[in-house]
Amino acid sequence: MKKKNIGEASLPILWSVIKAYVDGKVGAAGSVFDTFEAVRTVFNADRSITETNEKGETLVTVFNADGSITKTFTNVDGVTIALKTVFNADGSIEEVFV
């Protein structure tokens, strides 16, 4: 995946998502992941899922070989936020930004 530097205009959005998570006001990934509404969904040959919303932003879900799930949100400026969900043997779930 090609990474793009975060522009100054995108920083407030990124920080608001992280702050909301830290403050416990939203789910682990904040509103970016929880309220994403796709208008187009594609099931890819590699078994990942690509969803696109009306703004042209994407949410790609990858089912990793280790059983974890990685969701990567990319906005129209190319700024990405990724969240990995790990299902532990003890039944607990970890969600970490990657």
mmCIF file of N, CA and C in Angstrom:
data_model
loop_
_atom_site.group_PDB
_atom_site.id
_atom_site.type_symbol
_atom_site.label_atom_id
_atom_site.label_comp_id
_atom_site.label_asym_id
_atom_site.label_seq_id
_atom_site.Cartn_x
_atom_site.Cartn_y
_atom_site.Cartn_z
ATOM 1 N N MET A 1 0.841 -1.163 0.000
ATOM 2 C CA MET A 1 0.000 0.000 0.000
ATOM 3 C C MET A 1 0.893 1.235 0.000
ATOM 4 N N LYS A 2 0.621 2.163 -0.870
ATOM 5 C CA LYS A 2 1.379 3.402 -0.935
ATOM 6 C C LYS A 2 0.934 4.326 0.190
ATOM 7 N N LYS A 3 1.904 4.804 0.949
ATOM 8 C CA LYS A 3 1.594 5.696 2.059
ATOM 9 C C LYS A 3 1.759 7.135 1.596
ATOM 10 N N LYS A 4 0.971 8.007 2.137
ATOM 11 C CA LYS A 4 1.017 9.419 1.803
ATOM 12 C C LYS A 4 1.186 10.211 3.084
ATOM 13 N N ASN A 5 1.977 11.253 3.033
ATOM 14 C CA ASN A 5 2.141 12.102 4.201
ATOM 15 C C ASN A 5 0.814 12.750 4.557
ATOM 16 N N ILE A 6 0.592 12.908 5.833
ATOM 17 C CA ILE A 6 -0.639 13.537 6.295
ATOM 18 C C ILE A 6 -0.497 15.045 6.139
ATOM 19 N N GLY A 7 -1.393 15.644 5.393
ATOM 20 C CA GLY A 7 -1.383 17.085 5.219
ATOM 21 C C GLY A 7 -1.939 17.777 6.449
ATOM 22 N N GLU A 8 -1.585 19.036 6.621
ATOM 23 C CA GLU A 8 -2.053 19.777 7.795
ATOM 24 C C GLU A 8 -3.567 19.811 7.885
ATOM 25 N N ALA A 9 -4.251 19.864 6.752
ATOM 26 C CA ALA A 9 -5.711 19.929 6.760
ATOM 27 C C ALA A 9 -6.324 18.646 7.307
ATOM 28 N N SER A 10 -5.623 17.520 7.174
ATOM 29 C CA SER A 10 -6.151 16.240 7.627
ATOM 30 C C SER A 10 -5.870 15.971 9.091
ATOM 31 N N LEU A 11 -4.920 16.667 9.673
ATOM 32 C CA LEU A 11 -4.558 16.415 11.065
ATOM 33 C C LEU A 11 -5.715 16.581 12.046
ATOM 34 N N PRO A 12 -6.544 17.628 11.944
ATOM 35 C CA PRO A 12 -7.657 17.743 12.893
ATOM 36 C C PRO A 12 -8.608 16.546 12.845
ATOM 37 N N ILE A 13 -8.835 16.001 11.662
ATOM 38 C CA ILE A 13 -9.719 14.844 11.528
ATOM 39 C C ILE A 13 -9.106 13.646 12.228
ATOM 40 N N LEU A 14 -7.830 13.386 11.942
ATOM 41 C CA LEU A 14 -7.141 12.255 12.550
ATOM 42 C C LEU A 14 -7.108 12.383 14.065
ATOM 43 N N TRP A 15 -6.749 13.558 14.572
ATOM 44 C CA TRP A 15 -6.673 13.754 16.014
ATOM 45 C C TRP A 15 -8.035 13.656 16.677
ATOM 46 N N SER A 16 -9.091 14.099 15.996
ATOM 47 C CA SER A 16 -10.421 14.003 16.604
ATOM 48 C C SER A 16 -10.837 12.540 16.754
ATOM 49 N N VAL A 17 -10.483 11.704 15.793
ATOM 50 C CA VAL A 17 -10.797 10.273 15.884
ATOM 51 C C VAL A 17 -10.023 9.642 17.028
ATOM 52 N N ILE A 18 -8.718 9.926 17.098
ATOM 53 C CA ILE A 18 -7.889 9.355 18.163
ATOM 54 C C ILE A 18 -8.340 9.860 19.527
ATOM 55 N N LYS A 19 -8.626 11.160 19.647
ATOM 56 C CA LYS A 19 -9.071 11.725 20.926
ATOM 57 C C LYS A 19 -10.389 11.102 21.371
ATOM 58 N N ALA A 20 -11.324 10.930 20.456
ATOM 59 C CA ALA A 20 -12.615 10.328 20.806
ATOM 60 C C ALA A 20 -12.419 8.903 21.312
ATOM 61 N N TYR A 21 -11.483 8.185 20.696
ATOM 62 C CA TYR A 21 -11.193 6.822 21.156
ATOM 63 C C TYR A 21 -10.601 6.832 22.565
ATOM 64 N N VAL A 22 -9.600 7.669 22.765
ATOM 65 C CA VAL A 22 -8.936 7.755 24.067
ATOM 66 C C VAL A 22 -9.915 8.190 25.146
ATOM 67 N N ASP A 23 -10.804 9.119 24.822
ATOM 68 C CA ASP A 23 -11.787 9.607 25.785
ATOM 69 C C ASP A 23 -12.921 8.611 26.029
ATOM 70 N N GLY A 24 -12.948 7.530 25.258
ATOM 71 C CA GLY A 24 -13.978 6.512 25.434
ATOM 72 C C GLY A 24 -15.332 6.920 24.902
ATOM 73 N N LYS A 25 -15.363 7.910 24.003
ATOM 74 C CA LYS A 25 -16.642 8.406 23.493
ATOM 75 C C LYS A 25 -17.165 7.585 22.318
ATOM 76 N N VAL A 26 -16.287 6.833 21.681
ATOM 77 C CA VAL A 26 -16.700 6.024 20.534
ATOM 78 C C VAL A 26 -16.033 4.671 20.626
ATOM 79 N N GLY A 27 -16.415 3.770 19.719
ATOM 80 C CA GLY A 27 -15.794 2.459 19.660
ATOM 81 C C GLY A 27 -14.318 2.580 19.321
ATOM 82 N N ALA A 28 -13.641 1.473 19.315
ATOM 83 C CA ALA A 28 -12.192 1.456 19.166
ATOM 84 C C ALA A 28 -11.696 2.212 17.958
ATOM 85 N N ALA A 29 -12.421 2.207 16.892
ATOM 86 C CA ALA A 29 -11.933 2.872 15.689
ATOM 87 C C ALA A 29 -12.578 4.224 15.478
ATOM 88 N N GLY A 30 -13.422 4.629 16.366
ATOM 89 C CA GLY A 30 -14.071 5.915 16.190
ATOM 90 C C GLY A 30 -15.105 5.873 15.099
ATOM 91 N N SER A 31 -15.645 7.031 14.809
ATOM 92 C CA SER A 31 -16.730 7.104 13.851
ATOM 93 C C SER A 31 -16.295 6.779 12.434
ATOM 94 N N VAL A 32 -15.011 6.872 12.130
ATOM 95 C CA VAL A 32 -14.545 6.561 10.777
ATOM 96 C C VAL A 32 -14.923 5.146 10.384
ATOM 97 N N PHE A 33 -14.682 4.181 11.264
ATOM 98 C CA PHE A 33 -14.985 2.793 10.945
ATOM 99 C C PHE A 33 -16.428 2.432 11.275
ATOM 100 N N ASP A 34 -16.942 2.979 12.357
ATOM 101 C CA ASP A 34 -18.259 2.585 12.830
ATOM 102 C C ASP A 34 -19.419 3.135 12.007
ATOM 103 N N THR A 35 -19.236 4.260 11.358
ATOM 104 C CA THR A 35 -20.350 4.864 10.624
ATOM 105 C C THR A 35 -20.126 4.895 9.117
ATOM 106 N N PHE A 36 -19.132 4.175 8.631
ATOM 107 C CA PHE A 36 -18.851 4.152 7.198
ATOM 108 C C PHE A 36 -20.036 3.525 6.468
ATOM 109 N N GLU A 37 -20.596 4.247 5.504
ATOM 110 C CA GLU A 37 -21.726 3.735 4.727
ATOM 111 C C GLU A 37 -21.308 3.566 3.283
ATOM 112 N N ALA A 38 -21.170 2.318 2.878
ATOM 113 C CA ALA A 38 -20.720 2.020 1.523
ATOM 114 C C ALA A 38 -21.846 2.171 0.515
ATOM 115 N N VAL A 39 -21.496 2.662 -0.651
ATOM 116 C CA VAL A 39 -22.437 2.679 -1.766
ATOM 117 C C VAL A 39 -22.019 1.638 -2.809
ATOM 118 N N ARG A 40 -20.800 1.103 -2.633
ATOM 119 C CA ARG A 40 -20.288 0.069 -3.536
ATOM 120 C C ARG A 40 -19.428 -0.886 -2.719
ATOM 121 N N THR A 41 -19.677 -2.181 -2.862
ATOM 122 C CA THR A 41 -18.909 -3.199 -2.148
ATOM 123 C C THR A 41 -18.376 -4.199 -3.164
ATOM 124 N N VAL A 42 -17.064 -4.473 -3.079
ATOM 125 C CA VAL A 42 -16.425 -5.418 -3.996
ATOM 126 C C VAL A 42 -15.743 -6.508 -3.180
ATOM 127 N N PHE A 43 -16.038 -7.762 -3.508
ATOM 128 C CA PHE A 43 -15.371 -8.901 -2.900
ATOM 129 C C PHE A 43 -14.211 -9.269 -3.822
ATOM 130 N N ASN A 44 -12.992 -9.005 -3.372
ATOM 131 C CA ASN A 44 -11.804 -9.158 -4.204
ATOM 132 C C ASN A 44 -11.329 -10.606 -4.278
ATOM 133 N N ALA A 45 -10.545 -10.908 -5.310
ATOM 134 C CA ALA A 45 -10.020 -12.258 -5.524
ATOM 135 C C ALA A 45 -9.143 -12.722 -4.369
ATOM 136 N N ASP A 46 -8.494 -11.783 -3.664
ATOM 137 C CA ASP A 46 -7.627 -12.149 -2.538
ATOM 138 C C ASP A 46 -8.407 -12.334 -1.235
ATOM 139 N N ARG A 47 -9.736 -12.334 -1.320
ATOM 140 C CA ARG A 47 -10.672 -12.529 -0.216
ATOM 141 C C ARG A 47 -10.833 -11.297 0.664
ATOM 142 N N SER A 48 -10.249 -10.182 0.282
ATOM 143 C CA SER A 48 -10.478 -8.930 0.997
ATOM 144 C C SER A 48 -11.767 -8.304 0.481
ATOM 145 N N ILE A 49 -12.247 -7.296 1.180
ATOM 146 C CA ILE A 49 -13.471 -6.596 0.792
ATOM 147 C C ILE A 49 -13.142 -5.119 0.678
ATOM 148 N N THR A 50 -13.514 -4.510 -0.427
ATOM 149 C CA THR A 50 -13.315 -3.077 -0.614
ATOM 150 C C THR A 50 -14.670 -2.403 -0.688
ATOM 151 N N GLU A 51 -14.895 -1.451 0.222
ATOM 152 C CA GLU A 51 -16.128 -0.680 0.238
ATOM 153 C C GLU A 51 -15.785 0.767 -0.105
ATOM 154 N N THR A 52 -16.642 1.397 -0.880
ATOM 155 C CA THR A 52 -16.438 2.789 -1.265
ATOM 156 C C THR A 52 -17.699 3.563 -0.907
ATOM 157 N N ASN A 53 -17.515 4.743 -0.298
ATOM 158 C CA ASN A 53 -18.682 5.561 0.044
ATOM 159 C C ASN A 53 -18.926 6.616 -1.022
ATOM 160 N N GLU A 54 -19.936 7.440 -0.815
ATOM 161 C CA GLU A 54 -20.329 8.431 -1.823
ATOM 162 C C GLU A 54 -19.268 9.505 -2.056
ATOM 163 N N LYS A 55 -18.344 9.673 -1.114
ATOM 164 C CA LYS A 55 -17.268 10.659 -1.268
ATOM 165 C C LYS A 55 -16.080 10.093 -2.040
ATOM 166 N N GLY A 56 -16.076 8.777 -2.274
ATOM 167 C CA GLY A 56 -14.943 8.132 -2.930
ATOM 168 C C GLY A 56 -13.907 7.611 -1.950
ATOM 169 N N GLU A 57 -14.219 7.669 -0.649
ATOM 170 C CA GLU A 57 -13.325 7.131 0.372
ATOM 171 C C GLU A 57 -13.490 5.610 0.402
ATOM 172 N N THR A 58 -12.427 4.907 0.799
ATOM 173 C CA THR A 58 -12.504 3.451 0.813
ATOM 174 C C THR A 58 -12.257 2.883 2.198
ATOM 175 N N LEU A 59 -12.853 1.727 2.414
ATOM 176 C CA LEU A 59 -12.619 0.930 3.603
ATOM 177 C C LEU A 59 -12.309 -0.476 3.108
ATOM 178 N N VAL A 60 -11.072 -0.929 3.336
ATOM 179 C CA VAL A 60 -10.647 -2.251 2.886
ATOM 180 C C VAL A 60 -10.514 -3.151 4.103
ATOM 181 N N THR A 61 -11.188 -4.291 4.053
ATOM 182 C CA THR A 61 -11.137 -5.273 5.130
ATOM 183 C C THR A 61 -10.336 -6.471 4.649
ATOM 184 N N VAL A 62 -9.292 -6.810 5.416
ATOM 185 C CA VAL A 62 -8.433 -7.949 5.075
ATOM 186 C C VAL A 62 -8.506 -8.965 6.202
ATOM 187 N N PHE A 63 -8.750 -10.216 5.839
ATOM 188 C CA PHE A 63 -8.783 -11.306 6.800
ATOM 189 C C PHE A 63 -7.393 -11.946 6.789
ATOM 190 N N ASN A 64 -6.601 -11.672 7.817
ATOM 191 C CA ASN A 64 -5.207 -12.099 7.860
ATOM 192 C C ASN A 64 -5.065 -13.585 8.165
ATOM 193 N N ALA A 65 -3.930 -14.150 7.750
ATOM 194 C CA ALA A 65 -3.662 -15.574 7.936
ATOM 195 C C ALA A 65 -3.635 -15.982 9.405
ATOM 196 N N ASP A 66 -3.294 -15.056 10.297
ATOM 197 C CA ASP A 66 -3.232 -15.371 11.732
ATOM 198 C C ASP A 66 -4.597 -15.287 12.422
ATOM 199 N N GLY A 67 -5.650 -15.032 11.644
ATOM 200 C CA GLY A 67 -7.001 -14.953 12.207
ATOM 201 C C GLY A 67 -7.436 -13.550 12.579
ATOM 202 N N SER A 68 -6.534 -12.604 12.517
ATOM 203 C CA SER A 68 -6.882 -11.216 12.812
ATOM 204 C C SER A 68 -7.539 -10.573 11.593
ATOM 205 N N ILE A 69 -8.112 -9.404 11.808
ATOM 206 C CA ILE A 69 -8.759 -8.644 10.732
ATOM 207 C C ILE A 69 -8.175 -7.243 10.735
ATOM 208 N N THR A 70 -7.783 -6.761 9.564
ATOM 209 C CA THR A 70 -7.271 -5.401 9.443
ATOM 210 C C THR A 70 -8.213 -4.605 8.554
ATOM 211 N N LYS A 71 -8.670 -3.453 9.066
ATOM 212 C CA LYS A 71 -9.513 -2.541 8.300
ATOM 213 C C LYS A 71 -8.717 -1.270 8.059
ATOM 214 N N THR A 72 -8.658 -0.851 6.803
ATOM 215 C CA THR A 72 -7.915 0.354 6.447
ATOM 216 C C THR A 72 -8.847 1.334 5.759
ATOM 217 N N PHE A 73 -8.981 2.509 6.370
ATOM 218 C CA PHE A 73 -9.803 3.585 5.819
ATOM 219 C C PHE A 73 -8.881 4.570 5.122
ATOM 220 N N THR A 74 -9.237 4.971 3.900
ATOM 221 C CA THR A 74 -8.471 5.976 3.157
ATOM 222 C C THR A 74 -9.420 7.071 2.714
ATOM 223 N N ASN A 75 -9.104 8.320 3.106
ATOM 224 C CA ASN A 75 -9.976 9.422 2.702
ATOM 225 C C ASN A 75 -9.594 9.912 1.311
ATOM 226 N N VAL A 76 -10.301 10.917 0.812
ATOM 227 C CA VAL A 76 -10.091 11.393 -0.559
ATOM 228 C C VAL A 76 -8.731 12.051 -0.752
ATOM 229 N N ASP A 77 -8.078 12.450 0.341
ATOM 230 C CA ASP A 77 -6.743 13.041 0.255
ATOM 231 C C ASP A 77 -5.644 11.993 0.330
ATOM 232 N N GLY A 78 -6.025 10.723 0.487
ATOM 233 C CA GLY A 78 -5.044 9.651 0.569
ATOM 234 C C GLY A 78 -4.535 9.371 1.970
ATOM 235 N N VAL A 79 -5.109 10.030 2.969
ATOM 236 C CA VAL A 79 -4.716 9.790 4.358
ATOM 237 C C VAL A 79 -5.355 8.479 4.811
ATOM 238 N N THR A 80 -4.558 7.608 5.444
ATOM 239 C CA THR A 80 -5.076 6.312 5.870
ATOM 240 C C THR A 80 -5.031 6.149 7.382
ATOM 241 N N ILE A 81 -6.002 5.415 7.882
ATOM 242 C CA ILE A 81 -6.053 4.996 9.274
ATOM 243 C C ILE A 81 -6.367 3.504 9.228
ATOM 244 N N ALA A 82 -5.559 2.701 9.931
ATOM 245 C CA ALA A 82 -5.783 1.256 9.911
ATOM 246 C C ALA A 82 -5.988 0.745 11.335
ATOM 247 N N LEU A 83 -6.886 -0.204 11.461
ATOM 248 C CA LEU A 83 -7.210 -0.811 12.741
ATOM 249 C C LEU A 83 -7.109 -2.323 12.593
ATOM 250 N N LYS A 84 -6.359 -2.946 13.485
ATOM 251 C CA LYS A 84 -6.226 -4.407 13.471
ATOM 252 C C LYS A 84 -6.956 -4.976 14.677
ATOM 253 N N THR A 85 -7.819 -5.954 14.426
ATOM 254 C CA THR A 85 -8.560 -6.635 15.484
ATOM 255 C C THR A 85 -7.971 -8.031 15.647
ATOM 256 N N VAL A 86 -7.531 -8.331 16.882
ATOM 257 C CA VAL A 86 -6.918 -9.623 17.185
ATOM 258 C C VAL A 86 -7.821 -10.358 18.168
ATOM 259 N N PHE A 87 -8.113 -11.605 17.851
ATOM 260 C CA PHE A 87 -8.953 -12.448 18.710
ATOM 261 C C PHE A 87 -8.015 -13.374 19.491
ATOM 262 N N ASN A 88 -7.881 -13.149 20.778
ATOM 263 C CA ASN A 88 -6.941 -13.902 21.614
ATOM 264 C C ASN A 88 -7.509 -15.249 22.052
ATOM 265 N N ALA A 89 -6.600 -16.168 22.376
ATOM 266 C CA ALA A 89 -6.985 -17.522 22.783
ATOM 267 C C ALA A 89 -7.849 -17.532 24.039
ATOM 268 N N ASP A 90 -7.683 -16.517 24.902
ATOM 269 C CA ASP A 90 -8.468 -16.460 26.147
ATOM 270 C C ASP A 90 -9.866 -15.867 25.950
ATOM 271 N N GLY A 91 -10.205 -15.560 24.679
ATOM 272 C CA GLY A 91 -11.517 -15.019 24.369
ATOM 273 C C GLY A 91 -11.577 -13.493 24.335
ATOM 274 N N SER A 92 -10.502 -12.850 24.726
ATOM 275 C CA SER A 92 -10.466 -11.391 24.684
ATOM 276 C C SER A 92 -10.189 -10.901 23.266
ATOM 277 N N ILE A 93 -10.480 -9.648 23.047
ATOM 278 C CA ILE A 93 -10.280 -9.029 21.732
ATOM 279 C C ILE A 93 -9.438 -7.778 21.924
ATOM 280 N N GLU A 94 -8.418 -7.630 21.083
ATOM 281 C CA GLU A 94 -7.581 -6.439 21.102
ATOM 282 C C GLU A 94 -7.788 -5.681 19.797
ATOM 283 N N GLU A 95 -7.891 -4.358 19.891
ATOM 284 C CA GLU A 95 -7.962 -3.529 18.707
ATOM 285 C C GLU A 95 -6.844 -2.496 18.809
ATOM 286 N N VAL A 96 -5.994 -2.458 17.789
ATOM 287 C CA VAL A 96 -4.863 -1.546 17.805
ATOM 288 C C VAL A 96 -4.767 -0.830 16.462
ATOM 289 N N PHE A 97 -4.394 0.450 16.524
ATOM 290 C CA PHE A 97 -4.132 1.186 15.288
ATOM 291 C C PHE A 97 -2.785 0.721 14.761
ATOM 292 N N VAL A 98 -2.718 0.455 13.472
ATOM 293 C CA VAL A 98 -1.460 0.012 12.842
ATOM 294 C C VAL A 98 -1.063 0.954 11.743
#
